Coordinates of C-alpha atoms in Angstrom, one line a residue:
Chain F
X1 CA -0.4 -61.4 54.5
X2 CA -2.0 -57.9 53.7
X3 CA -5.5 -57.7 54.6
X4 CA -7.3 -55.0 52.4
X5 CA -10.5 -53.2 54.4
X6 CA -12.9 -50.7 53.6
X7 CA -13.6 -47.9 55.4
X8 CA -17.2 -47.2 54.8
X9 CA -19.8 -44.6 56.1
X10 CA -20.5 -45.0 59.7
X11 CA -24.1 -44.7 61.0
X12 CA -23.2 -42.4 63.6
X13 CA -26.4 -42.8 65.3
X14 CA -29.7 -44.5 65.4
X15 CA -31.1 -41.8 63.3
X16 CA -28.4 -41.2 60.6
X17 CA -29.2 -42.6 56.8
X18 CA -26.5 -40.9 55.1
X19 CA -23.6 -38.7 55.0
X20 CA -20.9 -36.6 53.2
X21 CA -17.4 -36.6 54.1
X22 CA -16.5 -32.8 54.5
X23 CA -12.3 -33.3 54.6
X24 CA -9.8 -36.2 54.1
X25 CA -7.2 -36.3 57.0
X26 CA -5.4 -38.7 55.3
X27 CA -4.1 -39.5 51.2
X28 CA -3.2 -42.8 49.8
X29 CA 0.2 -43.7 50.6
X30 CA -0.4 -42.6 54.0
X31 CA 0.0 -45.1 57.4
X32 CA -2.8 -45.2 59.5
X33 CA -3.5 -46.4 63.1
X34 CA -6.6 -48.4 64.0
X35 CA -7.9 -45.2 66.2
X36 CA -6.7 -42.5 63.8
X37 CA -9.4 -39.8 62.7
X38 CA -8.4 -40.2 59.3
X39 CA -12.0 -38.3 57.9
X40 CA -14.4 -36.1 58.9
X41 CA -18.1 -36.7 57.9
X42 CA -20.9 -34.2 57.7
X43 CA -24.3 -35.8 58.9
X44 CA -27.5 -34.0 58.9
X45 CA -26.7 -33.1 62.3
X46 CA -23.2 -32.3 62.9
X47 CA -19.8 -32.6 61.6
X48 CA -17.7 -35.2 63.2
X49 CA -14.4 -36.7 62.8
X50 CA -14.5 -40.5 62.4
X51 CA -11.6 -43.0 63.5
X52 CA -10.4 -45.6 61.2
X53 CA -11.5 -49.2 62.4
X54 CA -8.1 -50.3 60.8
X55 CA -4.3 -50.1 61.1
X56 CA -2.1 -49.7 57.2
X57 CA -1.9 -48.0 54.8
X58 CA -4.7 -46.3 52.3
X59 CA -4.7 -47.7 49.8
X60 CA -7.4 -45.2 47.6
X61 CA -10.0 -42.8 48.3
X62 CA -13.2 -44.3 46.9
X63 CA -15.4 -40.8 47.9
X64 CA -14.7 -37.5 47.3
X65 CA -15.9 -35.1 49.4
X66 CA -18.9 -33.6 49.0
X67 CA -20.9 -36.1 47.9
X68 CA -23.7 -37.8 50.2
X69 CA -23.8 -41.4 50.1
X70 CA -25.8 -44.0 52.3
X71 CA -24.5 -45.2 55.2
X72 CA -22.4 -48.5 54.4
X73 CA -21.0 -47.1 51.4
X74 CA -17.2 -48.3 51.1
X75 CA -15.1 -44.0 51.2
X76 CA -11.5 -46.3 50.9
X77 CA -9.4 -48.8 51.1
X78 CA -6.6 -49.9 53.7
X79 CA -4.4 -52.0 52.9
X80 CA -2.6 -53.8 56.3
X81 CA -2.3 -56.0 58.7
X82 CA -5.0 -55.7 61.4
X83 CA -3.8 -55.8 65.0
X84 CA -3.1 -59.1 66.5
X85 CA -6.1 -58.3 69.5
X86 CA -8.7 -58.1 66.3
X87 CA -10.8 -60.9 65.4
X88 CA -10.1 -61.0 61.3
X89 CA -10.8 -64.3 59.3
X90 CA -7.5 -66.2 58.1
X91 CA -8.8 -66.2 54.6
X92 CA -6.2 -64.5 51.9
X93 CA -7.8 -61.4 51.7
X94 CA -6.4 -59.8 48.5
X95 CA -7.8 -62.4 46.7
X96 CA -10.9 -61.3 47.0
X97 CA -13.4 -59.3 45.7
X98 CA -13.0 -56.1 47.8
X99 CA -17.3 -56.1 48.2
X100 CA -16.4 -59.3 50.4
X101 CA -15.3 -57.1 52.8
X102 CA -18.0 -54.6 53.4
X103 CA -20.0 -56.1 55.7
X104 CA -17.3 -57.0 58.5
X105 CA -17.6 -60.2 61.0
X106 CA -17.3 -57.6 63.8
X107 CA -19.7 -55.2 63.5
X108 CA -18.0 -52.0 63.5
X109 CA -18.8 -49.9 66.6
X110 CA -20.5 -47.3 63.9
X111 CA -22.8 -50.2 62.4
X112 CA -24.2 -51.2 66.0
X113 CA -24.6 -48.0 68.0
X114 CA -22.5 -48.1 71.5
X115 CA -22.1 -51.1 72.8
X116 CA -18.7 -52.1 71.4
X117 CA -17.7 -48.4 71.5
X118 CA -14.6 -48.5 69.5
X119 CA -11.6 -49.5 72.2
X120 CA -8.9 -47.4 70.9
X121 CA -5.2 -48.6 72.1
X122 CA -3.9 -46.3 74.3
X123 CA -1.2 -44.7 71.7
X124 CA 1.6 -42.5 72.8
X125 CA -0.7 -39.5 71.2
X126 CA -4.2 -39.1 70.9
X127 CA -5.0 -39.2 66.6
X128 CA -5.8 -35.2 67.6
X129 CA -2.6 -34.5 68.9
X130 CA -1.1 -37.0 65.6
X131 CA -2.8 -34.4 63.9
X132 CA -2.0 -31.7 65.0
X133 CA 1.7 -32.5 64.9
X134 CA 0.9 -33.5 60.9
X135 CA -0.5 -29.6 60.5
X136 CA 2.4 -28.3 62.1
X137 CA 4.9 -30.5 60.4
X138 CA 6.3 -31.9 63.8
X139 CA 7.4 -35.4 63.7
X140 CA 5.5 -36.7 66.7
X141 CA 8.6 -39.7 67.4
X142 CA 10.8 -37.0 68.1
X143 CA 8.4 -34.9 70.5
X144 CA 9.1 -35.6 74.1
X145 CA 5.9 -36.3 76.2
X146 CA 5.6 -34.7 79.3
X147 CA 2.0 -36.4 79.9
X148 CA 1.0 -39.5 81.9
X149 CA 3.0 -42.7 80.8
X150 CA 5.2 -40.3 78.1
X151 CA 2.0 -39.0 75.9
X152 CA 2.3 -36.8 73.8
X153 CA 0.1 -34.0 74.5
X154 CA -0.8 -30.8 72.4
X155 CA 0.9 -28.5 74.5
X156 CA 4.3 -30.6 73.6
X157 CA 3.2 -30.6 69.9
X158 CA 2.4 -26.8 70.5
X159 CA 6.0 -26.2 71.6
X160 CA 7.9 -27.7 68.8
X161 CA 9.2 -25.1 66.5
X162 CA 7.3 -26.9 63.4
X163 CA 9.9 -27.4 60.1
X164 CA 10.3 -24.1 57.2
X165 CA 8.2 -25.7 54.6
X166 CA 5.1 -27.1 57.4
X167 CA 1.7 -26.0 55.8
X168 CA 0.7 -24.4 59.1
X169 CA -3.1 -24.5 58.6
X170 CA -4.2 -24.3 62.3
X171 CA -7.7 -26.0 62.9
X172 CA -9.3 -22.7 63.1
X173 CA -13.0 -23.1 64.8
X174 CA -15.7 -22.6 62.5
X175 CA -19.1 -22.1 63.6
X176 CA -21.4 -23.8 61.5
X177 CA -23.4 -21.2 59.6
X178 CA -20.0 -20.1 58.0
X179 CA -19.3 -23.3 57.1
X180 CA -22.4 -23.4 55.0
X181 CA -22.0 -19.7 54.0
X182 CA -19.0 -21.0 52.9
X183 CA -19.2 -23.5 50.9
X184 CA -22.6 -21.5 49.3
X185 CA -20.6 -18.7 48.5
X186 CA -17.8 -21.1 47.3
X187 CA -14.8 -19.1 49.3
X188 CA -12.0 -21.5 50.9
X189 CA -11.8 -21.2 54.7
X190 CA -7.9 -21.7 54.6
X191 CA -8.2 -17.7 52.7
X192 CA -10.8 -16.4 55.5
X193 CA -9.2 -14.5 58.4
X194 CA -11.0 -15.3 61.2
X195 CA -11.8 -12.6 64.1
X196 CA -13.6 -14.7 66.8
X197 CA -12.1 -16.2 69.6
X198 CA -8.3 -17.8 69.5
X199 CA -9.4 -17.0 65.5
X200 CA -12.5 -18.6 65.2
X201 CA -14.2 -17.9 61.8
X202 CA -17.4 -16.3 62.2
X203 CA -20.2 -16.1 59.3
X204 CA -19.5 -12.4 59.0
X205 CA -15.7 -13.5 58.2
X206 CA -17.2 -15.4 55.6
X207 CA -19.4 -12.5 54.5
X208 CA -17.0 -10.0 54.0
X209 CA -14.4 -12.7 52.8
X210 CA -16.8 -13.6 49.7
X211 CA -17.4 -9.7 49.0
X212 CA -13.5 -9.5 49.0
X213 CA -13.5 -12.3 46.7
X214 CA -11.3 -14.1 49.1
X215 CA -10.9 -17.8 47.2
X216 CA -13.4 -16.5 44.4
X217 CA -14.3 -19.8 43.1
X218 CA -17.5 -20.7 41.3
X219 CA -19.1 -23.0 43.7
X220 CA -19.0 -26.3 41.5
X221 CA -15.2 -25.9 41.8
X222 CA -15.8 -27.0 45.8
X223 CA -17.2 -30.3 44.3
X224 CA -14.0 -31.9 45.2
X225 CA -14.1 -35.1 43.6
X226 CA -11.8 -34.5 40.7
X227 CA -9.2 -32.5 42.7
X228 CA -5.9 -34.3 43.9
X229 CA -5.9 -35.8 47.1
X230 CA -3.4 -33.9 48.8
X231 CA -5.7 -30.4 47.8
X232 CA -8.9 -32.4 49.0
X233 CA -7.1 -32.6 52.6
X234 CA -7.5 -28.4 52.9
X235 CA -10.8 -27.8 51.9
X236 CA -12.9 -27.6 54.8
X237 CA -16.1 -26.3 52.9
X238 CA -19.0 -28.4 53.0
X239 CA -20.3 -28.0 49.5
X240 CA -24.8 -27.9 48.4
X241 CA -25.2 -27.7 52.3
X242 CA -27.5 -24.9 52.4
X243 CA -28.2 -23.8 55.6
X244 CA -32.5 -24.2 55.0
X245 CA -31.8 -27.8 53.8
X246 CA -29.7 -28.7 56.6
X247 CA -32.2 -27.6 59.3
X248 CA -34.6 -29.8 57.6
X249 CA -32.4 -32.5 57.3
X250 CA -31.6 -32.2 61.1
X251 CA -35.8 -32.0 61.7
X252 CA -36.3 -35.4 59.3
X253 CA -33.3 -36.8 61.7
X254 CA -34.9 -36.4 65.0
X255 CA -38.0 -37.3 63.4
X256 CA -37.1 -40.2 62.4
X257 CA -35.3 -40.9 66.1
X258 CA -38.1 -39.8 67.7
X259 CA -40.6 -41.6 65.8
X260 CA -38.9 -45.0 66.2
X261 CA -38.8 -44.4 69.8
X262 CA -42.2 -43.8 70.3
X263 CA -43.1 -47.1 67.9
X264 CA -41.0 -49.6 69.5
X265 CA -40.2 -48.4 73.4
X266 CA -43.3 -48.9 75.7
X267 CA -41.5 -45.9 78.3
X268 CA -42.6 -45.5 81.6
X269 CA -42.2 -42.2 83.6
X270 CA -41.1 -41.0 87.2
X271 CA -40.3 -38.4 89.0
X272 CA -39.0 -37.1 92.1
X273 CA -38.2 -33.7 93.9
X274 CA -34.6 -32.9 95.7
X275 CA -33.6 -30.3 97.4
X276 CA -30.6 -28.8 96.4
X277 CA -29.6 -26.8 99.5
X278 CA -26.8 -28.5 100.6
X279 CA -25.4 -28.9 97.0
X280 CA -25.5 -25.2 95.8
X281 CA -24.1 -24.1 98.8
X282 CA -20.8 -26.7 98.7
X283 CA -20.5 -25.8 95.3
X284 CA -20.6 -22.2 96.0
X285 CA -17.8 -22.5 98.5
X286 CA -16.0 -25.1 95.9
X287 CA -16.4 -22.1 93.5
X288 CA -14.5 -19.3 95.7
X289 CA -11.6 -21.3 95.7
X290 CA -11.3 -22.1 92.2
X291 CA -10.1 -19.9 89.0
X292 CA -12.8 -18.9 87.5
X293 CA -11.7 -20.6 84.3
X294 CA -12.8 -24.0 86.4
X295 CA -15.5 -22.5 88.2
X296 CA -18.4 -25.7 88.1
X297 CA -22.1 -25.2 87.3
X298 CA -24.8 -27.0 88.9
X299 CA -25.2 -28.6 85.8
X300 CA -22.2 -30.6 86.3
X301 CA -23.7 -32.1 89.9
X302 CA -26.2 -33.3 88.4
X303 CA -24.6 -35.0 85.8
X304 CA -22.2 -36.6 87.9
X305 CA -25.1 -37.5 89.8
X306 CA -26.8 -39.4 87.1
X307 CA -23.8 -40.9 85.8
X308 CA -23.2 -42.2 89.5
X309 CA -26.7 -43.4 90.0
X310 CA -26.3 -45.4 86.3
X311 CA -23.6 -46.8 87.5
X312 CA -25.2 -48.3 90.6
X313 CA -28.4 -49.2 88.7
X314 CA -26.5 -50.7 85.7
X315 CA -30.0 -52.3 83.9
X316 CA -30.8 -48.6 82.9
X317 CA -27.4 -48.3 81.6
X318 CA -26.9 -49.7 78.0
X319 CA -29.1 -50.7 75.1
X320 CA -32.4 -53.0 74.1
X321 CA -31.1 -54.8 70.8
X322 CA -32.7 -57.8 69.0
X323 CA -35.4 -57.9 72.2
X324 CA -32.1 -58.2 74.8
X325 CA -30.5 -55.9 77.1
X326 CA -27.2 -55.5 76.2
X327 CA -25.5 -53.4 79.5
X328 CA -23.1 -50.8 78.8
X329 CA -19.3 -51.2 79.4
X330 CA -18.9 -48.1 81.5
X331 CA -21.3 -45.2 82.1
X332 CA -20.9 -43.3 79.0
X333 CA -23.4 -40.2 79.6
X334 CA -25.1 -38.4 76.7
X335 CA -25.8 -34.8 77.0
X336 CA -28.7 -33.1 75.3
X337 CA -27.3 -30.0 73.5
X338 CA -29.6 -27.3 71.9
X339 CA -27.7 -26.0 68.5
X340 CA -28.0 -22.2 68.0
X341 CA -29.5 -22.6 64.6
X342 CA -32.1 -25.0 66.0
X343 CA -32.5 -28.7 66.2
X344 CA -30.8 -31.0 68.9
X345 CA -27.8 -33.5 69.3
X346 CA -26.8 -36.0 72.3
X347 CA -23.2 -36.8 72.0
X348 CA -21.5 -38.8 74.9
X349 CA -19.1 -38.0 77.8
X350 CA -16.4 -40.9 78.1
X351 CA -16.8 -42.5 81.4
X352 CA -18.5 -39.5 83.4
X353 CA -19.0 -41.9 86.4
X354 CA -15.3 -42.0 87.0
X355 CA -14.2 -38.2 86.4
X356 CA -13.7 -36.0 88.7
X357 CA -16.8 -33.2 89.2
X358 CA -14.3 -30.7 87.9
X359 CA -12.8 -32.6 84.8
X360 CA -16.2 -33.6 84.2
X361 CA -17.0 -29.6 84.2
X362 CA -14.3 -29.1 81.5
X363 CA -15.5 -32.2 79.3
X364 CA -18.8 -30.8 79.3
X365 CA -17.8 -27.4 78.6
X366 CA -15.2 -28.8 75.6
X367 CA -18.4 -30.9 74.6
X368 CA -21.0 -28.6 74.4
X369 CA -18.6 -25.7 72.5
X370 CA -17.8 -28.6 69.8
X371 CA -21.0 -29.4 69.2
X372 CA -22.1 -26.2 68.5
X373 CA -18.8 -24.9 67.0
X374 CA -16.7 -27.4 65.9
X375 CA -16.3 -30.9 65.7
X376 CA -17.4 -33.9 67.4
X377 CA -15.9 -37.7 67.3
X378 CA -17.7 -40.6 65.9
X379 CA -17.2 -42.4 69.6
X380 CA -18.9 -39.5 71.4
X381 CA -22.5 -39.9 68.6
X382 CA -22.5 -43.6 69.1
X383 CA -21.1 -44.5 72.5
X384 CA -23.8 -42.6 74.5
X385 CA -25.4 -45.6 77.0
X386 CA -27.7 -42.8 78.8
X387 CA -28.9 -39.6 77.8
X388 CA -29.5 -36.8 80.1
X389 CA -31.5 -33.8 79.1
X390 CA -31.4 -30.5 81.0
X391 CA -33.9 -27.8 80.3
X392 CA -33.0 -25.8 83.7
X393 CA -31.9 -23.0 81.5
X394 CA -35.2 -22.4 79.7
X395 CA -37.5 -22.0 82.8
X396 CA -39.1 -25.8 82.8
X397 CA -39.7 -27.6 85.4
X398 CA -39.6 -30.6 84.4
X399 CA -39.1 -33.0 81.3
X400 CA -40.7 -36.0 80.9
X401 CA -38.2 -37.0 77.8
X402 CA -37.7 -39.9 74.8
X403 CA -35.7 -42.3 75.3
X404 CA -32.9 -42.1 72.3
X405 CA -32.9 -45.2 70.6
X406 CA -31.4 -48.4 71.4
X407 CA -30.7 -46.8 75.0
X408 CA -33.1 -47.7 78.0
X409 CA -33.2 -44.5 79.3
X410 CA -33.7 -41.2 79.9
X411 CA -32.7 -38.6 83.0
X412 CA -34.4 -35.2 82.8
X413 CA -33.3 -32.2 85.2
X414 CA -35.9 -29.2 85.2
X415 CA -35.1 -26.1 87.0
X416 CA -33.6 -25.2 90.0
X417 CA -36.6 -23.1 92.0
X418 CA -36.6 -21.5 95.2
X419 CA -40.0 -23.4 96.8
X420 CA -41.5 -24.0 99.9
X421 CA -40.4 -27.5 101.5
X422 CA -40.9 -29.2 105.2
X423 CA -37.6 -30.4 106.6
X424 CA -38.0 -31.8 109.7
X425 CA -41.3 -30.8 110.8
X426 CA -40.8 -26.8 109.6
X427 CA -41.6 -25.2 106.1
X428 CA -38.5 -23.4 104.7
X429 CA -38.0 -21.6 101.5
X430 CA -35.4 -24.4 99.3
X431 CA -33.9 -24.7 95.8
X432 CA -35.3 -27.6 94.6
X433 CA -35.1 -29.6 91.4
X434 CA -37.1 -32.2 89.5
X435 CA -36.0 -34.8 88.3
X436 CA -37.6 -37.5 86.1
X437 CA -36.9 -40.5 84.0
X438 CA -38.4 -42.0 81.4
X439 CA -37.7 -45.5 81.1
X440 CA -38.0 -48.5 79.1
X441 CA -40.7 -50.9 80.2
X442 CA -39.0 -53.9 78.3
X443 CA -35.7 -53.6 80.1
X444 CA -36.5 -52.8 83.2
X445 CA -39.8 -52.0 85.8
X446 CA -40.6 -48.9 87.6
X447 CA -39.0 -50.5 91.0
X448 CA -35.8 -50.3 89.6
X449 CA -36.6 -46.5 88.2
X450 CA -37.8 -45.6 91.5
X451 CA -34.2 -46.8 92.2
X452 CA -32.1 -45.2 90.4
X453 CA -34.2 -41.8 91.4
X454 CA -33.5 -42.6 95.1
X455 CA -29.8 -42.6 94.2
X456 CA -29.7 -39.9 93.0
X457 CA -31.4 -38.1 95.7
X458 CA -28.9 -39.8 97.6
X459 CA -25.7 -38.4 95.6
X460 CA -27.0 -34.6 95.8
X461 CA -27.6 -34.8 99.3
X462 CA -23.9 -35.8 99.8
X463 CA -22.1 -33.5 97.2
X464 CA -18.3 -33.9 98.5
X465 CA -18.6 -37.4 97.5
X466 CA -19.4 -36.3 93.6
Chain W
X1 CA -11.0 1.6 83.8
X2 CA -12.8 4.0 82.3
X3 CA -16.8 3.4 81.4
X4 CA -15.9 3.4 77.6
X5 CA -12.8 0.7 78.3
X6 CA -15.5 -1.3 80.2
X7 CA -18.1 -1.4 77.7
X8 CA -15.7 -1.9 74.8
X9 CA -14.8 -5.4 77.0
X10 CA -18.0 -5.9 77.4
X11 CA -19.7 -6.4 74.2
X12 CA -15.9 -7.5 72.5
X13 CA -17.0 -10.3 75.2
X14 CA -20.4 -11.0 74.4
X15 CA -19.2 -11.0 70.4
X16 CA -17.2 -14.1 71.3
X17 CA -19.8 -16.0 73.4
X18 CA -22.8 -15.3 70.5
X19 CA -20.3 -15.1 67.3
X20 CA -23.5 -15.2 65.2
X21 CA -25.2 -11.8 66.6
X22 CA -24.4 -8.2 67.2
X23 CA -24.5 -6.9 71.0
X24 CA -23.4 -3.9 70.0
X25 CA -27.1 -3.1 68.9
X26 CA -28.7 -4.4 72.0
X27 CA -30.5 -1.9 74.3
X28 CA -27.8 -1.4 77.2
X29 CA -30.2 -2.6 80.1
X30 CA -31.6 -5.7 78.2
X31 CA -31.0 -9.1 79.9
X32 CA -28.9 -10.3 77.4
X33 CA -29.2 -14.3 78.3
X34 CA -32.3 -13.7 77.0
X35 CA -31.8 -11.0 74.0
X36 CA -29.1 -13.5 72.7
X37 CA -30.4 -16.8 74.1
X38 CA -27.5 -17.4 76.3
X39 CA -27.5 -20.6 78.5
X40 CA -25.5 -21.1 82.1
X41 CA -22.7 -22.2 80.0
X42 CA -22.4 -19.3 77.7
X43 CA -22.7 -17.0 80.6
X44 CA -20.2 -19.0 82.6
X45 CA -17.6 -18.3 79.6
X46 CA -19.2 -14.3 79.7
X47 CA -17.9 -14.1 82.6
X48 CA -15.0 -15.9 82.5
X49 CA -13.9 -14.1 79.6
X50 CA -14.2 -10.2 81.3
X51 CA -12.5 -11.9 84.1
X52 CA -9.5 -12.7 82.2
X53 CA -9.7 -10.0 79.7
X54 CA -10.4 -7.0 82.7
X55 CA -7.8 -9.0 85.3
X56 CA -11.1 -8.4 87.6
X57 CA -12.5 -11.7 89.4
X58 CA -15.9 -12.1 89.2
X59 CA -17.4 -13.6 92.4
X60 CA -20.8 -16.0 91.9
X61 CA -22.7 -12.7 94.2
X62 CA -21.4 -10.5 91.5
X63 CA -23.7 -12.6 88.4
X64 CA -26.8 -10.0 89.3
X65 CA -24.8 -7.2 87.6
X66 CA -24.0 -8.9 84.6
X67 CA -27.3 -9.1 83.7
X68 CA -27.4 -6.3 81.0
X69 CA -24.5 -4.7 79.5
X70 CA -24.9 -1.2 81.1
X71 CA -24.8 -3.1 84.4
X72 CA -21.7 -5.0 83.3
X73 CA -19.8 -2.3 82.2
X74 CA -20.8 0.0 85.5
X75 CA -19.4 -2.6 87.5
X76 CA -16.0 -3.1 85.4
X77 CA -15.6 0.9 85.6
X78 CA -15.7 0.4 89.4
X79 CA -14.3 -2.7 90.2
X80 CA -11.2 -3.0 87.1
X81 CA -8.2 -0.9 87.2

């Protein structure tokens, strides 16, 4: 029997109220797989591509895109059967009023931030690589995958002569202020050449493209809600988002996340001071021998460090909900990224306990350039089960932080600094950082802080084990 | 490579790593992390984008020189062919 689900507006985050969906990845008619980014959704923060929760077909796009709507709000309808491994009622579902199904049994990983972080099947293809083989007009059954297990990867996609009549719109990068000019100055990224790197539209693109009256339309023609379906899929623009409104949009959003945290979580603070000798000076070694494409940062250490450390002190790992702890599943670390243009976002690296010190490296390099550049998942702004923030890189020494709501805690690194420092019995000169975290009182007590701080220690003392 | 070559990789370099901003304009012996507000990881592409773009590694000891973009360039002159 076909089970008919909406698709509504994720709360991608503690601190999100509402969003618009900047492009439709998908049309009705189309199949989709529970997994699948099939939208991407512009928050006050970021833009991020959102999986669907459900396997079928769409049945109708309820939102067009553009317009901002509260979080909940049903965007469209899939019509399918759910996967067998999914809890769904028996009752005949297309008998009912679609508004039955709004409010799922399950809450949605979206509605309760993190700690059923959306599991997503492991497909033959990731949905990116799905997607990219749509753009290119590659059928992905007929791609041989040379990854692990047969996946598909985007190299394989990449290598597939794509058919004649493939619309080959390649996901061009687009920083964020050329979105906005963008969709201000009404011209169509698909018309803008871009000139940054591997094409990456820059605002000046935008800029010269709008004096060239590149896709000269009036700006109320990027209100997309009365254009077909399959046009609404190209537009990237994200329309009324002026770049003034969206900083204080962004401000009201961390206020609010902020605020909240400061309300309801009675945090407690440590700190404590390693030296870094023996980890600078492995990872300068590690760094002679690799590319410099792979070349690691201390940053990375000491993210791998926390991530470690959570793992062995799992109480500081997960969420305070409805006066419980609720542990996370694995160590899903979020990472406190500065935006250019201001303002502040925390998305999540997958399992960072369990990579490797250089694939965590390249993560947080792909992390921090989407978050700034491109686009981020809806997993990686609600998974997040600790946050660490870094403020090495503006000269502080250390950060006594706030916790990001409904997680327990918070791991701050300060700078690295050359200091004086007795090792056995003599002063030396050492690089030394701080680090502190700020913890939730309710979930746990400053013994098992003092814990997780020793681990630490611990972990950066013994850096070929990271 | 001559000093022209070496600042024309130079700033094509920075363009990419601070899209928004024109290094072109910046005085040649500014630090430029701070003049464009770079953090480790922008620099850590900086540099790994004149590595690949001059076929010149870039040791770690080397980072002092990319400091400002005169000091950059001078040592792409010398070290690139």
């Amino acid at each position: 029997m076909n089970e008919r689900a909406e698709f509504v507006m994720p709360s991608l985050g503690a601190d999100m109220e509402s969003g618009a969906v900047a492009e439709w990845l998908v049309k009705p008619g189309d199949r989709v797989r529970k997994g699948d980014v099939i939208a991407v959704i512009d928050t006050d923060k970021a833009t991020i591509e959102v999986e669907s929760f459900h396997t079928g077909t769409v049945e109708s796009l309820l939102v067009g895109t553009g317009r901002r709507v509260p979080v909940g709000t049903a965007l469209a309808v899939i019509v399918g059967i759910p996967p067998a491994a999914e809890p769904v009622s028996p009752e005949p579902a297309p008998a009912q009023p679609l508004r039955k199904r709004a409010r799922p049994r399950r809450p949605t990983p979206a509605r309760l931030p993190a700690p059923g972080a959306p599991h997503v099947p492991s497909p033959v293809a990731s949905p990116l690589v799905r997607h990219l083989a749509e753009q290119r007009g590659v059928d992905i059954a007929r791609v041989r995958g040379t990854g692990p297990q047969g996946r598909v990867t985007r190299a394989d996609v990449e290598h597939v002569e794509p058919s004649p009549q493939a619309k080959v719109s390649p996901q061009a990068k687009v920083s964020p202020l050329a979105r906005r000019l963008a969709a201000q100055f009404g011209v169509d990224l698909a018309d803008v050449h871009g000139t940054g790197r591997a094409g990456a539209i820059r605002a000046q693109d935008v800029r010269e493209a709008a004096e060239r009256g590149a896709g000269p339309r009036p700006p109320e023609a990027v209100e997309e809600a009365t254009r077909p379906p399959a046009e609404q899929a190209e537009a990237r623009a994200v329309p009324e988002a002026d770049l003034e409104r969206r900083r204080e949009a962004m401000r009201q959003a961390i206020a609010r996340a902020m605020a909240r945290s400061k309300r309801e979580i009675p945090h407690y603070y440590l700190s404590a001071t390693v030296d870094l000798t023996g980890a600078l000076a492995w990872l300068r070694e590690r760094n002679r021998d690799l590319p410099v494409s792979r070349r690691l940062l201390p940053a990375a250490l000491l993210l791998k460090a926390a991530a470690r450390a959570a793992a062995e002190v799992p109480r500081l790992n997960g969420f305070w909900i409805d006066d419980a702890f609720v542990p996370g599943k694995a160590v899903h670390l979020g990472v406190a990224i500065s935006l250019k243009g201001g303002g502040l976002i925390a998305p999540a690296l997958h399992d960072a306990a369990r990579l490797a010190i250089e694939d965590l490296m390249a993560a947080l390099k792909d992390l921090v350039s989407r978050a700034r550049t491109g686009r981020l998942r809806g997993a990686e702004m609600t998974e997040a089960t600790i946050t660490v923030t870094n403020l090495g890189d503006q000269g502080v020494e250390a950060v006594h932080g706030v916790i990001y709501p409904p997680q327990v805690a918070l791991v701050g690194f300060g700078k690295i600094l050359d200091r004086p420092w007795a090792v056995d019995g003599l002063l030396g000169v050492r690089p030394l950082v701080t680090v502190t975290l700020a913890a939730d009182h309710r979930a746990t007590d400053g013994y098992t802080g003092g814990r997780f701080l020793g681990i630490v220690d611990r972990l950066l003392n013994q850096p070929e084990t990271l | 490579m001559t000093p022209q070559q070496a600042r024309e990789l130079v700033t094509s370099a920075l363009s990419q790593v601070a899209p928004d901003t024109d290094p072109a304009a910046l005085p040649q012996d500014a630090d430029i992390r701070d003049a464009l507000e770079l953090d480790s990881l922008d620099f850590l592409t900086y540099v790994q984008t004149l590595s690949e773009s001059s076929g010149c590694r870039i040791e770690e000891d080397d980072y002092p020189a990319f400091a400002t973009i005169a000091g950059g360039a001078d040592f792409l002159a010398v070290h690139a062919t």
